[in-house]
Amino acid sequence: MDAACKKTGNTGNRNYQKELDKLLEKLNREGRVPRLLLHSCCAPCSSYVLEYLSRYFEITVLYYNPNIYPPKEYEMRVKEEEGLIARMPFVHKVTMLEGRYEPAEFYETVKGLEKEPEGGKRCEKCYELRLKEAARAASEGGFDYFTTTLTISPLKPAGKLNDIGEKLGEEYKVAYLSSDFKKRDGYKRSLELSKEYDLYRQNYCGCIYSIRT
């Protein structure tokens, strides 16, 4: 298994960026350009990740976020993602796949956790819901890897997200690309790209509960 796709366990001392560096160096040496399914939460977060990873992978962006409320907000975010992909230059091919938008899936997933604080157990369930769909799509589509843009956010726990992704990778038999995209000024670069491409930057994570906090 590649260095960036280790089994889960004690992640406290792991440096996800160094693990990713080793994998990317290996791909360069071998002259390989694998296929990556990238779950995206929004255009601003995906901007830097796409700029960075499109040098090494052919990427399909999966926009699967049934947590987003209201539907008008969802539609706006989808259009921003589509527009960014259409305008940004990439080294290797980048395409987009829109997942189903069925908010009932999200509400059923977080049932009983509605009053949890932002960043708590409700959010973990939401991460798992979206990453599970990404793992399923990656497995069915014959992708070499899958990952998510979520680790670029300073408010999202890379360790928890990578734990979930790696477990799902094992379950669906597709390698999960562990990451911490906020490293090396990744988040700062996403702000710069958002300004450059005049991207809509939302002021809440996405779900109705995050609006209320």
Coordinates of N, CA and C in Angstrom, one line a residue:
M1 N 0.8 -1.2 0.0 CA 0.0 0.0 0.0 C 0.9 1.2 0.0
D2 N 0.5 2.3 -0.8 CA 1.3 3.5 -0.9 C 1.4 4.2 0.5
A3 N 2.5 5.0 0.6 CA 2.7 5.6 1.9 C 1.6 6.6 2.3
A4 N 0.9 7.2 1.3 CA -0.2 8.1 1.6 C -1.5 7.4 1.9
C5 N -1.4 6.0 1.9 CA -2.7 5.3 2.0 C -2.5 4.2 3.1
K6 N -1.9 4.6 4.2 CA -1.6 3.6 5.3 C -2.9 3.3 6.0
K7 N -2.9 2.1 6.7 CA -4.0 1.7 7.5 C -4.2 2.6 8.7
T8 N -5.4 2.7 9.2 CA -5.7 3.6 10.3 C -5.1 3.0 11.6
G9 N -5.0 3.9 12.5 CA -4.5 3.5 13.8 C -4.2 4.8 14.6
N10 N -3.1 4.9 15.3 CA -2.8 6.1 16.0 C -2.2 7.2 15.0
T11 N -3.0 8.2 14.7 CA -2.6 9.2 13.7 C -2.0 10.4 14.3
G12 N -1.8 10.4 15.6 CA -1.3 11.6 16.3 C 0.0 12.1 15.8
N13 N 0.9 11.2 15.4 CA 2.3 11.6 15.0 C 2.5 11.6 13.5
R14 N 1.4 11.3 12.7 CA 1.5 11.3 11.3 C 1.7 12.6 10.6
N15 N 2.5 12.7 9.7 CA 2.6 13.9 8.9 C 2.1 13.6 7.5
Y16 N 0.8 14.0 7.3 CA 0.1 13.6 6.0 C 0.8 14.2 4.8
Q17 N 1.3 15.4 5.0 CA 1.9 16.1 3.8 C 3.2 15.4 3.4
K18 N 4.0 14.9 4.3 CA 5.2 14.2 4.0 C 4.8 12.8 3.3
E19 N 3.8 12.2 3.8 CA 3.3 10.9 3.2 C 2.9 11.2 1.8
L20 N 2.2 12.3 1.5 CA 1.7 12.6 0.2 C 2.9 12.9 -0.7
D21 N 3.9 13.7 -0.2 CA 5.1 14.0 -0.9 C 5.8 12.7 -1.5
K22 N 5.9 11.7 -0.6 CA 6.6 10.5 -1.0 C 5.8 9.8 -2.1
L23 N 4.5 9.8 -2.0 CA 3.7 9.2 -3.1 C 3.8 9.9 -4.4
L24 N 3.8 11.2 -4.4 CA 3.9 12.0 -5.6 C 5.2 11.9 -6.2
E25 N 6.3 11.8 -5.4 CA 7.6 11.6 -5.9 C 7.7 10.3 -6.6
K26 N 7.1 9.3 -6.0 CA 7.1 7.9 -6.6 C 6.4 7.9 -8.0
L27 N 5.2 8.6 -8.0 CA 4.5 8.7 -9.3 C 5.3 9.3 -10.4
N28 N 6.0 10.4 -10.0 CA 6.9 11.1 -11.0 C 8.0 10.2 -11.5
R29 N 8.6 9.5 -10.6 CA 9.7 8.6 -11.0 C 9.2 7.5 -12.0
E30 N 8.0 7.0 -11.7 CA 7.4 5.9 -12.5 C 6.8 6.4 -13.7
G31 N 6.6 7.7 -13.8 CA 5.9 8.3 -15.0 C 4.5 8.0 -15.1
R32 N 3.8 7.7 -14.0 CA 2.4 7.3 -13.9 C 1.5 8.5 -13.7
V33 N 0.4 8.5 -14.3 CA -0.7 9.6 -14.0 C -1.9 8.8 -13.6
P34 N -2.1 8.5 -12.4 CA -3.3 7.7 -11.9 C -4.6 8.6 -12.0
R35 N -5.7 7.9 -11.9 CA -7.0 8.5 -11.9 C -7.4 8.7 -10.5
L36 N -7.8 9.9 -10.2 CA -8.2 10.3 -8.8 C -9.7 10.8 -8.8
L37 N -10.5 10.3 -7.9 CA -11.8 10.8 -7.7 C -11.7 11.8 -6.5
L38 N -12.0 13.0 -6.7 CA -11.8 14.0 -5.7 C -13.2 14.5 -5.2
H39 N -13.6 14.2 -4.0 CA -14.8 14.8 -3.4 C -14.6 16.2 -3.1
S40 N -15.4 17.1 -3.6 CA -15.3 18.5 -3.4 C -16.5 19.0 -2.5
C41 N -16.2 19.8 -1.5 CA -17.2 20.5 -0.7 C -17.7 21.8 -1.3
C42 N -16.7 22.5 -2.0 CA -17.1 23.7 -2.7 C -16.0 24.2 -3.6
A43 N -16.2 25.1 -4.5 CA -15.2 25.6 -5.4 C -14.0 26.3 -4.7
P44 N -14.2 27.1 -3.7 CA -13.0 27.8 -3.1 C -12.1 26.7 -2.5
C45 N -12.6 25.7 -1.8 CA -11.7 24.7 -1.2 C -11.1 23.8 -2.3
S46 N -11.8 23.6 -3.4 CA -11.2 22.7 -4.4 C -10.1 23.4 -5.2
S47 N -10.1 24.8 -5.2 CA -9.3 25.5 -6.1 C -7.8 25.2 -6.0
Y48 N -7.3 25.3 -4.8 CA -5.9 24.9 -4.6 C -5.6 23.4 -4.8
V49 N -6.5 22.6 -4.3 CA -6.4 21.2 -4.4 C -6.3 20.8 -5.8
L50 N -7.1 21.3 -6.7 CA -7.0 21.0 -8.1 C -5.8 21.5 -8.8
E51 N -5.4 22.7 -8.4 CA -4.1 23.3 -8.9 C -2.9 22.4 -8.6
Y52 N -2.9 21.9 -7.4 CA -1.9 21.1 -6.8 C -1.9 19.7 -7.4
L53 N -3.0 19.0 -7.3 CA -3.0 17.6 -7.6 C -3.2 17.3 -9.1
S54 N -3.6 18.3 -9.9 CA -3.8 18.0 -11.4 C -2.4 17.9 -12.0
R55 N -1.3 18.2 -11.3 CA 0.0 18.0 -11.9 C 0.4 16.5 -11.9
Y56 N -0.3 15.7 -11.0 CA 0.0 14.3 -10.8 C -1.1 13.3 -11.2
F57 N -2.3 13.8 -11.3 CA -3.5 12.9 -11.5 C -4.4 13.4 -12.6
E58 N -5.1 12.5 -13.2 CA -6.3 12.8 -14.0 C -7.4 12.8 -12.9
I59 N -8.1 13.9 -12.8 CA -9.1 14.1 -11.7 C -10.5 14.2 -12.2
T60 N -11.4 13.4 -11.5 CA -12.8 13.6 -11.6 C -13.3 14.2 -10.3
V61 N -13.9 15.4 -10.3 CA -14.4 16.0 -9.1 C -15.8 15.5 -8.9
L62 N -16.0 14.9 -7.7 CA -17.4 14.4 -7.4 C -18.0 15.5 -6.4
Y63 N -19.1 16.1 -6.9 CA -19.8 17.1 -6.1 C -21.0 16.4 -5.5
Y64 N -20.8 15.8 -4.3 CA -21.8 15.1 -3.5 C -21.9 15.7 -2.1
N65 N -22.9 16.5 -1.9 CA -23.1 17.3 -0.6 C -24.6 17.4 -0.3
P66 N -25.2 16.4 0.1 CA -26.6 16.5 0.4 C -26.9 17.2 1.7
N67 N -25.9 17.6 2.4 CA -26.0 18.4 3.6 C -26.4 19.9 3.4
I68 N -26.1 20.3 2.2 CA -26.2 21.8 1.9 C -27.7 22.2 1.9
Y69 N -27.9 23.3 2.6 CA -29.2 23.9 2.7 C -29.1 25.4 2.5
P70 N -30.1 26.0 1.9 CA -31.3 25.5 1.2 C -30.9 25.0 -0.2
P71 N -31.8 24.5 -1.0 CA -31.5 24.0 -2.4 C -30.9 25.1 -3.3
K72 N -31.3 26.3 -3.1 CA -30.8 27.5 -3.9 C -29.3 27.6 -3.6
E73 N -28.9 27.4 -2.4 CA -27.5 27.5 -2.0 C -26.7 26.3 -2.7
Y74 N -27.3 25.1 -2.7 CA -26.7 24.0 -3.3 C -26.5 24.3 -4.8
E75 N -27.5 24.8 -5.5 CA -27.4 25.1 -6.9 C -26.3 26.1 -7.2
M76 N -26.2 27.1 -6.3 CA -25.1 28.1 -6.5 C -23.7 27.5 -6.4
R77 N -23.6 26.6 -5.4 CA -22.3 26.0 -5.2 C -21.9 25.1 -6.3
V78 N -22.9 24.3 -6.8 CA -22.6 23.5 -8.0 C -22.1 24.3 -9.2
K79 N -22.8 25.4 -9.5 CA -22.4 26.3 -10.6 C -21.0 26.9 -10.4
E80 N -20.7 27.2 -9.2 CA -19.4 27.8 -8.9 C -18.3 26.7 -9.2
E81 N -18.6 25.5 -8.8 CA -17.6 24.4 -9.1 C -17.5 24.2 -10.6
E82 N -18.6 24.1 -11.3 CA -18.5 23.9 -12.7 C -17.7 25.0 -13.4
G83 N -18.0 26.2 -13.0 CA -17.4 27.4 -13.6 C -15.9 27.4 -13.3
L84 N -15.5 27.0 -12.1 CA -14.0 27.0 -11.8 C -13.3 26.0 -12.7
I85 N -13.9 24.8 -12.8 CA -13.2 23.8 -13.6 C -13.1 24.2 -15.0
A86 N -14.1 24.9 -15.5 CA -14.1 25.4 -16.9 C -13.1 26.4 -17.2
R87 N -12.8 27.2 -16.2 CA -11.9 28.4 -16.3 C -10.4 28.1 -15.9
M88 N -10.2 27.2 -15.0 CA -8.8 27.0 -14.5 C -8.0 26.2 -15.5
P89 N -6.7 26.5 -15.6 CA -5.8 25.7 -16.4 C -5.3 24.5 -15.6
F90 N -5.2 23.3 -16.2 CA -4.7 22.2 -15.5 C -3.7 21.4 -16.3
V91 N -2.8 20.8 -15.6 CA -1.8 20.0 -16.3 C -2.4 18.8 -16.9
H92 N -3.2 18.1 -16.1 CA -3.9 16.9 -16.6 C -5.4 17.1 -16.6
K93 N -6.1 16.3 -17.2 CA -7.6 16.4 -17.4 C -8.3 16.5 -16.1
V94 N -9.3 17.4 -16.0 CA -10.2 17.5 -14.9 C -11.6 17.6 -15.4
T95 N -12.4 16.7 -14.9 CA -13.8 16.7 -15.2 C -14.7 16.7 -13.9
M96 N -16.0 16.8 -14.1 CA -16.8 16.9 -12.9 C -18.0 15.9 -13.0
L97 N -18.3 15.3 -11.9 CA -19.5 14.5 -11.7 C -20.4 15.0 -10.6
E98 N -21.6 15.4 -10.9 CA -22.5 15.8 -9.8 C -23.2 14.6 -9.2
G99 N -23.1 14.4 -7.9 CA -23.8 13.4 -7.3 C -25.3 13.7 -7.1
R100 N -26.0 12.8 -6.5 CA -27.4 13.1 -6.3 C -27.6 14.1 -5.1
Y101 N -28.6 14.9 -5.2 CA -28.9 15.8 -4.1 C -30.2 15.4 -3.4
E102 N -30.0 14.6 -2.4 CA -31.2 14.2 -1.6 C -31.0 14.5 -0.1
P103 N -31.4 15.7 0.3 CA -31.1 16.1 1.7 C -31.7 15.1 2.7
A104 N -32.7 14.3 2.4 CA -33.2 13.4 3.3 C -32.2 12.4 3.8
E105 N -31.2 12.1 2.9 CA -30.1 11.2 3.3 C -29.3 11.8 4.4
F106 N -29.0 13.1 4.3 CA -28.3 13.8 5.4 C -29.0 13.8 6.7
Y107 N -30.3 14.2 6.6 CA -31.1 14.3 7.8 C -31.3 12.9 8.5
E108 N -31.4 11.9 7.8 CA -31.5 10.6 8.4 C -30.1 10.2 9.0
T109 N -29.1 10.5 8.4 CA -27.7 10.2 8.9 C -27.4 10.9 10.2
V110 N -27.9 12.1 10.4 CA -27.6 12.9 11.6 C -28.7 12.9 12.6
K111 N -29.7 12.1 12.4 CA -30.9 12.1 13.3 C -30.4 11.8 14.7
G112 N -30.9 12.6 15.6 CA -30.6 12.5 17.0 C -29.4 13.4 17.4
L113 N -28.7 13.9 16.4 CA -27.5 14.7 16.7 C -27.7 16.2 16.3
E114 N -28.9 16.6 16.1 CA -29.2 17.9 15.6 C -28.7 19.0 16.5
K115 N -28.6 18.8 17.8 CA -28.2 19.8 18.8 C -26.7 19.7 19.1
E116 N -26.0 18.8 18.4 CA -24.5 18.7 18.6 C -23.9 20.0 18.2
P117 N -22.8 20.4 18.8 CA -22.1 21.6 18.4 C -21.4 21.4 17.1
E118 N -21.2 22.5 16.4 CA -20.5 22.4 15.1 C -19.1 21.8 15.3
G119 N -18.7 20.9 14.5 CA -17.5 20.2 14.6 C -17.5 19.0 15.4
G120 N -18.7 18.6 16.0 CA -18.9 17.4 16.8 C -19.3 16.2 16.1
K121 N -20.0 15.3 16.8 CA -20.4 14.0 16.2 C -21.3 14.1 15.0
R122 N -22.1 15.2 14.9 CA -23.0 15.4 13.7 C -22.1 15.6 12.5
C123 N -21.1 16.4 12.6 CA -20.2 16.6 11.5 C -19.4 15.4 11.1
E124 N -19.0 14.6 12.1 CA -18.3 13.3 11.7 C -19.2 12.4 10.9
K125 N -20.5 12.3 11.3 CA -21.4 11.5 10.5 C -21.6 12.1 9.1
C126 N -21.6 13.4 9.0 CA -21.7 14.0 7.7 C -20.4 13.7 6.8
Y127 N -19.3 13.8 7.4 CA -18.0 13.5 6.7 C -18.1 12.0 6.1
E128 N -18.5 11.1 7.0 CA -18.6 9.7 6.7 C -19.6 9.5 5.5
L129 N -20.8 10.2 5.6 CA -21.8 10.0 4.5 C -21.2 10.4 3.2
R130 N -20.5 11.5 3.1 CA -20.0 12.0 1.8 C -18.8 11.2 1.4
L131 N -17.9 10.8 2.3 CA -16.7 10.1 1.9 C -17.1 8.6 1.5
K132 N -18.2 8.1 2.1 CA -18.7 6.8 1.7 C -19.1 6.8 0.2
E133 N -19.8 7.8 -0.2 CA -20.3 7.9 -1.5 C -19.1 8.1 -2.5
A134 N -18.1 8.8 -2.0 CA -16.9 9.0 -2.9 C -16.2 7.7 -3.0
A135 N -16.1 6.9 -2.0 CA -15.4 5.6 -2.0 C -16.2 4.6 -2.9
R136 N -17.5 4.6 -2.8 CA -18.3 3.8 -3.7 C -18.1 4.2 -5.2
A137 N -18.2 5.5 -5.5 CA -18.1 5.9 -6.8 C -16.7 5.6 -7.4
A138 N -15.7 5.8 -6.5 CA -14.3 5.5 -7.0 C -14.1 4.0 -7.3
S139 N -14.7 3.2 -6.4 CA -14.6 1.7 -6.6 C -15.3 1.3 -7.9
E140 N -16.5 1.8 -8.1 CA -17.3 1.4 -9.2 C -16.7 2.0 -10.5
G141 N -16.1 3.1 -10.4 CA -15.5 3.7 -11.6 C -14.1 3.3 -11.9
G142 N -13.6 2.4 -11.1 CA -12.2 1.9 -11.4 C -11.1 2.9 -11.2
F143 N -11.3 3.9 -10.3 CA -10.3 4.9 -10.0 C -9.2 4.3 -9.2
D144 N -8.0 4.9 -9.3 CA -6.8 4.4 -8.6 C -6.9 4.9 -7.1
Y145 N -7.4 6.1 -6.9 CA -7.4 6.8 -5.6 C -8.7 7.6 -5.5
F146 N -9.1 7.9 -4.2 CA -10.1 8.9 -3.9 C -9.6 9.7 -2.7
T147 N -10.1 10.9 -2.6 CA -9.9 11.8 -1.5 C -10.9 12.9 -1.4
T148 N -10.7 13.8 -0.5 CA -11.6 14.9 -0.3 C -10.9 16.2 -0.1
T149 N -11.5 17.3 -0.5 CA -11.0 18.7 -0.3 C -11.1 19.1 1.1
L150 N -11.9 18.4 1.9 CA -12.3 18.9 3.2 C -11.1 19.2 4.1
T151 N -10.0 18.6 3.9 CA -8.8 18.8 4.9 C -8.2 20.1 4.6
I152 N -8.6 20.9 3.6 CA -8.0 22.2 3.5 C -8.5 23.2 4.5
S153 N -9.6 23.0 5.0 CA -10.2 23.9 6.0 C -9.5 23.9 7.3
P154 N -9.2 25.0 7.9 CA -8.6 25.1 9.2 C -9.6 24.6 10.3
L155 N -10.9 24.5 9.9 CA -11.9 24.1 10.9 C -12.2 22.6 10.8
K156 N -11.6 21.9 9.9 CA -11.9 20.5 9.7 C -10.7 19.7 10.2
P157 N -10.9 18.6 10.9 CA -9.8 17.8 11.5 C -9.3 16.8 10.5
A158 N -8.1 17.0 10.0 CA -7.5 16.1 9.0 C -7.4 14.7 9.5
G159 N -7.0 14.5 10.8 CA -6.9 13.2 11.3 C -8.1 12.4 11.2
K160 N -9.2 13.0 11.6 CA -10.5 12.3 11.6 C -11.0 12.0 10.2
L161 N -10.8 13.0 9.3 CA -11.2 12.8 7.9 C -10.4 11.7 7.3
N162 N -9.1 11.6 7.6 CA -8.3 10.6 7.0 C -8.6 9.2 7.6
D163 N -8.9 9.2 8.9 CA -9.3 7.9 9.5 C -10.5 7.4 8.8
I164 N -11.5 8.2 8.6 CA -12.7 7.8 7.9 C -12.4 7.3 6.5
G165 N -11.7 8.2 5.8 CA -11.4 7.8 4.4 C -10.6 6.5 4.2
E166 N -9.6 6.3 5.1 CA -8.8 5.1 5.0 C -9.7 3.8 5.3
K167 N -10.5 3.9 6.3 CA -11.4 2.8 6.6 C -12.3 2.5 5.4
L168 N -12.9 3.5 4.8 CA -13.7 3.3 3.7 C -13.0 2.8 2.5
G169 N -11.7 3.2 2.3 CA -10.9 2.7 1.3 C -10.7 1.2 1.4
E170 N -10.5 0.8 2.6 CA -10.3 -0.7 2.8 C -11.6 -1.4 2.5
E171 N -12.7 -0.8 2.9 CA -14.0 -1.5 2.7 C -14.4 -1.6 1.3
Y172 N -14.1 -0.5 0.5 CA -14.4 -0.5 -0.9 C -13.3 -0.9 -1.9
K173 N -12.2 -1.3 -1.3 CA -11.0 -1.8 -2.0 C -10.5 -0.7 -3.1
V174 N -10.4 0.5 -2.6 CA -9.8 1.6 -3.4 C -8.9 2.4 -2.5
A175 N -7.8 2.8 -3.0 CA -6.8 3.5 -2.1 C -7.3 4.9 -1.8
Y176 N -7.2 5.3 -0.6 CA -7.5 6.6 -0.1 C -6.3 7.5 0.0
L177 N -6.3 8.7 -0.6 CA -5.2 9.6 -0.6 C -5.3 10.4 0.6
S178 N -4.5 10.1 1.6 CA -4.5 10.9 2.9 C -3.9 12.2 2.6
S179 N -4.4 13.2 3.3 CA -4.0 14.6 3.0 C -4.1 15.5 4.2
D180 N -3.5 16.6 4.1 CA -3.8 17.8 5.0 C -3.5 19.0 4.1
F181 N -4.4 19.3 3.3 CA -4.2 20.3 2.2 C -4.0 21.7 2.7
K182 N -4.3 22.0 4.0 CA -4.1 23.3 4.6 C -2.6 23.6 4.8
K183 N -1.8 22.5 4.8 CA -0.3 22.7 5.0 C 0.3 23.4 3.8
R184 N 1.5 23.9 4.0 CA 2.2 24.7 3.0 C 1.4 25.8 2.4
D185 N 0.6 26.5 3.2 CA -0.2 27.6 2.9 C -1.3 27.2 1.8
G186 N -1.7 26.0 1.9 CA -2.8 25.6 1.0 C -4.1 26.4 1.1
Y187 N -4.4 26.6 2.4 CA -5.6 27.4 2.6 C -5.4 28.8 2.1
K188 N -4.3 29.4 2.4 CA -4.0 30.8 1.9 C -4.0 30.8 0.4
R189 N -3.5 29.8 -0.3 CA -3.5 29.8 -1.7 C -5.0 29.7 -2.2
S190 N -5.8 29.0 -1.5 CA -7.2 28.9 -1.9 C -7.9 30.2 -1.8
L191 N -7.5 31.1 -0.8 CA -8.1 32.4 -0.7 C -7.6 33.3 -1.9
E192 N -6.4 33.1 -2.3 CA -5.8 33.9 -3.5 C -6.6 33.5 -4.7
L193 N -6.8 32.2 -4.9 CA -7.4 31.7 -6.1 C -8.9 32.1 -6.1
S194 N -9.5 32.1 -5.0 CA -10.9 32.5 -4.9 C -11.1 34.0 -5.3
K195 N -10.1 34.8 -5.0 CA -10.1 36.2 -5.4 C -9.8 36.3 -6.9
E196 N -8.8 35.5 -7.3 CA -8.5 35.6 -8.8 C -9.6 35.2 -9.7
Y197 N -10.4 34.2 -9.3 CA -11.5 33.7 -10.1 C -12.9 34.2 -9.6
D198 N -12.8 35.1 -8.7 CA -14.0 35.8 -8.2 C -15.1 34.8 -7.7
L199 N -14.6 33.8 -6.9 CA -15.5 32.7 -6.4 C -16.4 33.2 -5.3
Y200 N -17.6 32.7 -5.3 CA -18.5 32.9 -4.2 C -18.0 32.1 -3.0
R201 N -17.7 32.8 -1.9 CA -17.3 32.1 -0.6 C -18.4 32.2 0.4
Q202 N -19.0 31.1 0.7 CA -20.1 31.0 1.6 C -19.6 31.3 3.0
N203 N -20.6 31.8 3.9 CA -20.2 32.2 5.2 C -20.6 31.1 6.3
Y204 N -21.0 29.9 5.8 CA -21.3 28.8 6.7 C -21.0 27.5 6.0
C205 N -20.8 26.5 6.7 CA -20.3 25.2 6.2 C -21.3 24.7 5.1
G206 N -22.5 24.6 5.4 CA -23.5 24.1 4.4 C -24.8 23.7 4.9
C207 N -24.9 23.0 6.1 CA -26.2 22.5 6.5 C -26.9 23.5 7.3
I208 N -28.2 23.2 7.6 CA -29.1 24.2 8.3 C -28.6 24.4 9.7
Y209 N -27.9 23.4 10.3 CA -27.4 23.5 11.7 C -26.2 24.5 11.7
S210 N -25.4 24.5 10.7 CA -24.3 25.4 10.7 C -24.7 26.8 10.5
I211 N -25.8 27.1 10.0 CA -26.3 28.4 9.8 C -26.7 29.0 11.2
R212 N -27.2 28.1 12.0 CA -27.7 28.5 13.4 C -26.6 28.7 14.4
T213 N -25.4 28.3 14.1 CA -24.3 28.4 15.1 C -23.5 29.7 14.9

